[in-house]
Coordinates of C-alpha atoms and ligand atoms in Angstrom, one line a residue:
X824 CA 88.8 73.7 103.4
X825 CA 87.3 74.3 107.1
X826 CA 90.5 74.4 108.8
X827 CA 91.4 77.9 109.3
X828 CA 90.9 79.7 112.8
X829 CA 90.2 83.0 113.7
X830 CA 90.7 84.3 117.2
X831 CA 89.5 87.3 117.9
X832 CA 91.0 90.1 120.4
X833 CA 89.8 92.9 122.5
X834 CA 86.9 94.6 120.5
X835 CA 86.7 91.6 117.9
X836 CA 83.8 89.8 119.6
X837 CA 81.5 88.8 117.2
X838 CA 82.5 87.5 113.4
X839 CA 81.0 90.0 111.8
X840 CA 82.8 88.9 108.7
X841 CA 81.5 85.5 108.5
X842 CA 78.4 84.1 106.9
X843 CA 76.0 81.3 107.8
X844 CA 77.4 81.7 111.9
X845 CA 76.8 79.1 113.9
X846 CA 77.6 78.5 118.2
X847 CA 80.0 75.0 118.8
X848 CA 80.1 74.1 122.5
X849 CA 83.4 72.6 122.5
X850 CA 84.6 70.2 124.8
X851 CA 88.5 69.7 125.2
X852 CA 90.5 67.8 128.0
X853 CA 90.9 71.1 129.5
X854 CA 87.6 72.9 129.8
X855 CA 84.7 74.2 127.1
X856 CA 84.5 76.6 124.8
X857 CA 82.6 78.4 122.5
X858 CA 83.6 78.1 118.8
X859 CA 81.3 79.4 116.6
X860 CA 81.4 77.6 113.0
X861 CA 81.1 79.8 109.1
X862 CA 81.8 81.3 106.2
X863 CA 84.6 83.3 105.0
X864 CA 84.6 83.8 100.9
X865 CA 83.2 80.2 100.9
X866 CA 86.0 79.4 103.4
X867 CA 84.9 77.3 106.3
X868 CA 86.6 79.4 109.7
X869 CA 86.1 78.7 112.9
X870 CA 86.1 81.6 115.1
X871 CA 86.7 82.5 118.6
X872 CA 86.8 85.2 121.0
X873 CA 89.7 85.7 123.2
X874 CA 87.6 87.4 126.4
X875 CA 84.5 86.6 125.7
X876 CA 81.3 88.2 124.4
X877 CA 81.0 91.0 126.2
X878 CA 84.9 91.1 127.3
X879 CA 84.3 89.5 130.6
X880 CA 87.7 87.4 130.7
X881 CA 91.0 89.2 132.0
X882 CA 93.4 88.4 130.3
X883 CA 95.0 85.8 132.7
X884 CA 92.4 84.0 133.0
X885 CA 91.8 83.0 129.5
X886 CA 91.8 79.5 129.2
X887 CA 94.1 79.2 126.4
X888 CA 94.6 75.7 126.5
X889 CA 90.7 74.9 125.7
X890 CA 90.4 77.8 123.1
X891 CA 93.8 76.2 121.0
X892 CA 92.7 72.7 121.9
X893 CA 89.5 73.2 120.5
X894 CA 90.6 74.8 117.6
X895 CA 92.7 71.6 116.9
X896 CA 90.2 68.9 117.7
X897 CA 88.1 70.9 115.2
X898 CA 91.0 70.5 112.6
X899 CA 92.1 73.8 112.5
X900 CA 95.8 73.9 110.9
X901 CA 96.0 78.1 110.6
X902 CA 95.3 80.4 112.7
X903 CA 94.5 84.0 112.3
X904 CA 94.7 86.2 115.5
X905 CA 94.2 89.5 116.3
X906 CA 95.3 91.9 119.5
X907 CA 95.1 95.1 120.7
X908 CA 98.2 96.8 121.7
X909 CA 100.0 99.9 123.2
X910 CA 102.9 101.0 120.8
X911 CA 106.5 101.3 122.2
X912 CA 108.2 102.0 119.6
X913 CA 107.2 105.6 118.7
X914 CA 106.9 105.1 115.1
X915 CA 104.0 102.8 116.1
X916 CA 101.4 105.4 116.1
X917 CA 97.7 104.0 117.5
X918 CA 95.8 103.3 114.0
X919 CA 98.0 101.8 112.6
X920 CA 98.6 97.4 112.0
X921 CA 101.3 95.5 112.9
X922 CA 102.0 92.4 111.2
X923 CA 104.3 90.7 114.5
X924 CA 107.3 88.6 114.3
X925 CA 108.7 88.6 117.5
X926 CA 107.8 88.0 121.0
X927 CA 109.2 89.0 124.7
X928 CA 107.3 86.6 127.0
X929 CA 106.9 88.4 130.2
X930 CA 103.9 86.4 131.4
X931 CA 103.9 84.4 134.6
X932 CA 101.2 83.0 136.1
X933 CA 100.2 80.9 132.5
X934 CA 100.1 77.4 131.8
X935 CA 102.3 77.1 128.3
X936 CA 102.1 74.0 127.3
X937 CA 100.4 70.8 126.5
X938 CA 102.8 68.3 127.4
X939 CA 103.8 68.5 131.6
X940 CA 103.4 65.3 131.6
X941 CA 104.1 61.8 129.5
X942 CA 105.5 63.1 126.4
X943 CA 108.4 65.9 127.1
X944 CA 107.9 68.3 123.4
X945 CA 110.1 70.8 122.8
X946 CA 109.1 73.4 119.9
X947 CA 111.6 75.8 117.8
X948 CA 110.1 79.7 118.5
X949 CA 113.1 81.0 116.3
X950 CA 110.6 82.6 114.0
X951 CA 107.0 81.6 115.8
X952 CA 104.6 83.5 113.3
X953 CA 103.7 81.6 110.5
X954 CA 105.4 83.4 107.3
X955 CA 103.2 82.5 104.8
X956 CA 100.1 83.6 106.5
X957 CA 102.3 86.5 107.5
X958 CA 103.4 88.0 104.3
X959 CA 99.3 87.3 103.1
X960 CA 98.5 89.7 106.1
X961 CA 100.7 92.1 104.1
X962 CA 99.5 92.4 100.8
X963 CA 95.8 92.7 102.4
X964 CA 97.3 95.9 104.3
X965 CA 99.0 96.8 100.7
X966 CA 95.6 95.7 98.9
X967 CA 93.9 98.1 101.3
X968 CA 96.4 101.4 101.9
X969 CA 96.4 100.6 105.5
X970 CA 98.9 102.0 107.4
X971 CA 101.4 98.6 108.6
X972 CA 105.1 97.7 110.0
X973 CA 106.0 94.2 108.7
X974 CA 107.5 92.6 111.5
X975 CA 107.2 93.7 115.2
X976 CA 108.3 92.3 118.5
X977 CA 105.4 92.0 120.4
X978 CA 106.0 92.1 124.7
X979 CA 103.6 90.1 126.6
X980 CA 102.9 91.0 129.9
X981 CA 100.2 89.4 132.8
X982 CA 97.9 92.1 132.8
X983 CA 95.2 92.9 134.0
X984 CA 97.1 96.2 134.9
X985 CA 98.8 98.3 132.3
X986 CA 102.4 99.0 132.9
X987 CA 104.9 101.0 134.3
X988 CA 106.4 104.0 132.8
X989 CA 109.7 102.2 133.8
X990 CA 108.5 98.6 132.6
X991 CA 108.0 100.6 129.1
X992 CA 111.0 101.8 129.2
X993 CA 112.8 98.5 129.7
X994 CA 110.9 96.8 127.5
X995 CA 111.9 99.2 124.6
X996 CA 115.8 99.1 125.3
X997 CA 115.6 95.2 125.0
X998 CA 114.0 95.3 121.6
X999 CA 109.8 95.3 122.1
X1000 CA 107.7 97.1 119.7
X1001 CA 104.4 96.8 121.0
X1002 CA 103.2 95.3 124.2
X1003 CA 99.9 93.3 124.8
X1004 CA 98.2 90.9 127.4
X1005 CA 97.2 87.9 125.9
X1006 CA 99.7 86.7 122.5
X1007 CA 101.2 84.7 125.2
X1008 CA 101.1 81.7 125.7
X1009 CA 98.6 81.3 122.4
X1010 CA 101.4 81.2 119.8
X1011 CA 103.2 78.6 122.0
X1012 CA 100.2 76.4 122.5
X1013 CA 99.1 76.8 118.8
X1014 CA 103.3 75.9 117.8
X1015 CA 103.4 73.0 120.4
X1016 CA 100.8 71.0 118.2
X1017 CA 102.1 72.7 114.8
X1018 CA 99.8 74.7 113.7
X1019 CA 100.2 77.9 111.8
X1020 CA 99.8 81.0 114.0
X1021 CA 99.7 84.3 112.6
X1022 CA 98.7 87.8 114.3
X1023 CA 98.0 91.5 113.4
X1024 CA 98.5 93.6 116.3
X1025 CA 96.2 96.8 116.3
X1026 CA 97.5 99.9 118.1
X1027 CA 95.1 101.1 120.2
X1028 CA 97.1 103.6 122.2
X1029 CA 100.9 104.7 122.7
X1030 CA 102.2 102.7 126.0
X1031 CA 102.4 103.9 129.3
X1032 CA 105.0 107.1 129.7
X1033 CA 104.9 107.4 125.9
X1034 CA 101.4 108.6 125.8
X1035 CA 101.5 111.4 127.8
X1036 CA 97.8 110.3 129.6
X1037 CA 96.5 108.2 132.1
X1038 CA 96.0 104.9 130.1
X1039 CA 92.0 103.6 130.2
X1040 CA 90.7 100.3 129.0
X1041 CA 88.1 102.2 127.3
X1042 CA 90.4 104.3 125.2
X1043 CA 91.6 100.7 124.1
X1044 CA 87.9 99.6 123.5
X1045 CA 87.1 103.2 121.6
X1046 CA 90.3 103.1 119.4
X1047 CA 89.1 98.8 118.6
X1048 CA 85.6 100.4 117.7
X1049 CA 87.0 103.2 115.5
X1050 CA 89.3 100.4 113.4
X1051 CA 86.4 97.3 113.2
X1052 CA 85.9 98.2 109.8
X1053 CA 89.4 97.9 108.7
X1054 CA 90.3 94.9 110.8
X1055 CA 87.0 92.8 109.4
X1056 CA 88.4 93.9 105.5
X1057 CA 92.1 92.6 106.5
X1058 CA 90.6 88.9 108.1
X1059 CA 88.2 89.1 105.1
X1060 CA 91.0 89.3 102.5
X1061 CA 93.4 87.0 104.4
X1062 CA 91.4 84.1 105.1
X1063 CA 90.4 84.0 101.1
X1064 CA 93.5 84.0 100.1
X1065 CA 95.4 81.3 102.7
X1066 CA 96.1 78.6 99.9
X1067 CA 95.3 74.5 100.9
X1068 CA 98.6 73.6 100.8
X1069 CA 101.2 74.9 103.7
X1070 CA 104.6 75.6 102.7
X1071 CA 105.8 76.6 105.6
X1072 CA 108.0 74.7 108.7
X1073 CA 105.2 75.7 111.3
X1074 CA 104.2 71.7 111.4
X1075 CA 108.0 70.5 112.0
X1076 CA 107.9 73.5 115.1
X1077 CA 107.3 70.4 118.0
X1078 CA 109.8 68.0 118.4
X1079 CA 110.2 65.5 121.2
X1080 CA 112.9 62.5 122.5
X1081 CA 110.5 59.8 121.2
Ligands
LIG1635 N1 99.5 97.7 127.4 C1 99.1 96.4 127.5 N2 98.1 95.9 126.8 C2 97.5 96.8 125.9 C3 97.9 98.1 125.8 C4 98.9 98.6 126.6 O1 99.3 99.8 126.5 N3 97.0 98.6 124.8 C5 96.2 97.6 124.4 N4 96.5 96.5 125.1

């Protein structure tokens, strides 16, 4: 099976964990991108990288639609994604993995979906990470020891700046775990054509007000560093072990009037 993509956050540039690499230029009805074609265990994975090779996409101007729609044209069904992330809760303590099952979209400058125009698509977000791939992310952290919370609302916010010690604050009383830049709108665009999308969130830091610090990008970047190893073993294990068949509802996700 070749149908499984990997997208790779802040600090997962290059798929280390992948044999027999090789660069796809990519091009989609809304831009190109890079894909670069392996190995996984004998698995066939595409992977991609979120901001680039050398991290030189903010994270609003990732073109989301290109890297999903590339992934799809490439016949990609499941993807894998990872993302750095400042804890909220305070039992979220930087290290450890967080195996998400919630969102907060507080995005907004982002184009979310495919269909503006023809076609009008609406797609159930009741539960948008795939379970199946979710509970494999799971026994990999079990398989491991690695520290994990199963389940975890993830906030999305625009970025490029971190937030407030008030936004922080907010975002914990109305249920966020974790807070990131870029899981939004990936997940939507990835449900809106029915794939699978699953994502372990890595906590680089404790959010702003929590931490106690001035918050860097490099602290992010050194924490990403520290946990490669363990982030490689956890795609490494997953990918092997996503079976053929999907028996989960992700494909059913996109309806529409027609
Ligand atoms: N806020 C937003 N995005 C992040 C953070 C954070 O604290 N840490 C890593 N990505």
């Amino acid at each position: 099976m070749k149908n499984i993509g990997i997208i790779g956050g802040t600090g997962v540039y290059t798929p280390n964990f992948m044999q027999n690499a090789k660069t796809l230029n990519v091009e989609t009805p809304y831009g190109k991108t890079e894909v670069i074609e392996g190995e996984v265990k004998g698995r066939g994975v595409y992977f991609l990288t979120r901001h680039g090779k050398g991290h030189t996409v903010p994270p609003h101007k990732v073109n989301y639609r290109a890297n999903i729609y590339a992934l799809h044209l490439l016949g990609t069904k499941r993807i894998v994604a990872t993302a750095a992330v400042g804890a909220i809760n305070k039992n979220f303590a930087p290290g450890t993995f967080v195996i998400l099952d919630q969102f907060l979209d507080f995005t907004k400058s982002r184009i979310e979906t495919f269909f503006s125009e023809g076609k009008v698509v609406h797609t159930d977000c009741t539960d948008p990470y795939c379970p199946e791939i979710s509970l494999i992310l799971k026994e990999a952290m079990e398989h491991f020891g690695y520290p994990y919370h199963m389940g975890g609302t993830y906030v999305a916010t625009e970025g490029p700046r971190f937030e407030t010690r008030a936004e922080i604050k907010a975002y914990g009383i109305l249920g966020g775990d974790v807070v990131g830049m870029t899981g939004i709108p990936e997940i939507a665009l990835a449900k809106e054509l029915g794939m699978c999308y699953a994502s372990v969130a890595v906590v680089t830091n404790f959010a702003a007000g929590i931490s106690g610090h001035m918050l860097s990008h490099g602290e992010v970047v050194e924490k990403m560093a520290e946990l490669n190893e363990k982030v490689r073993n956890i795609l490494t294990y997953t990918v092997a072990k996503i079976p053929d068949e999907r028996h989960c509802n992700c494909a059913k996700a996109p309806t529409s009037g027609e």
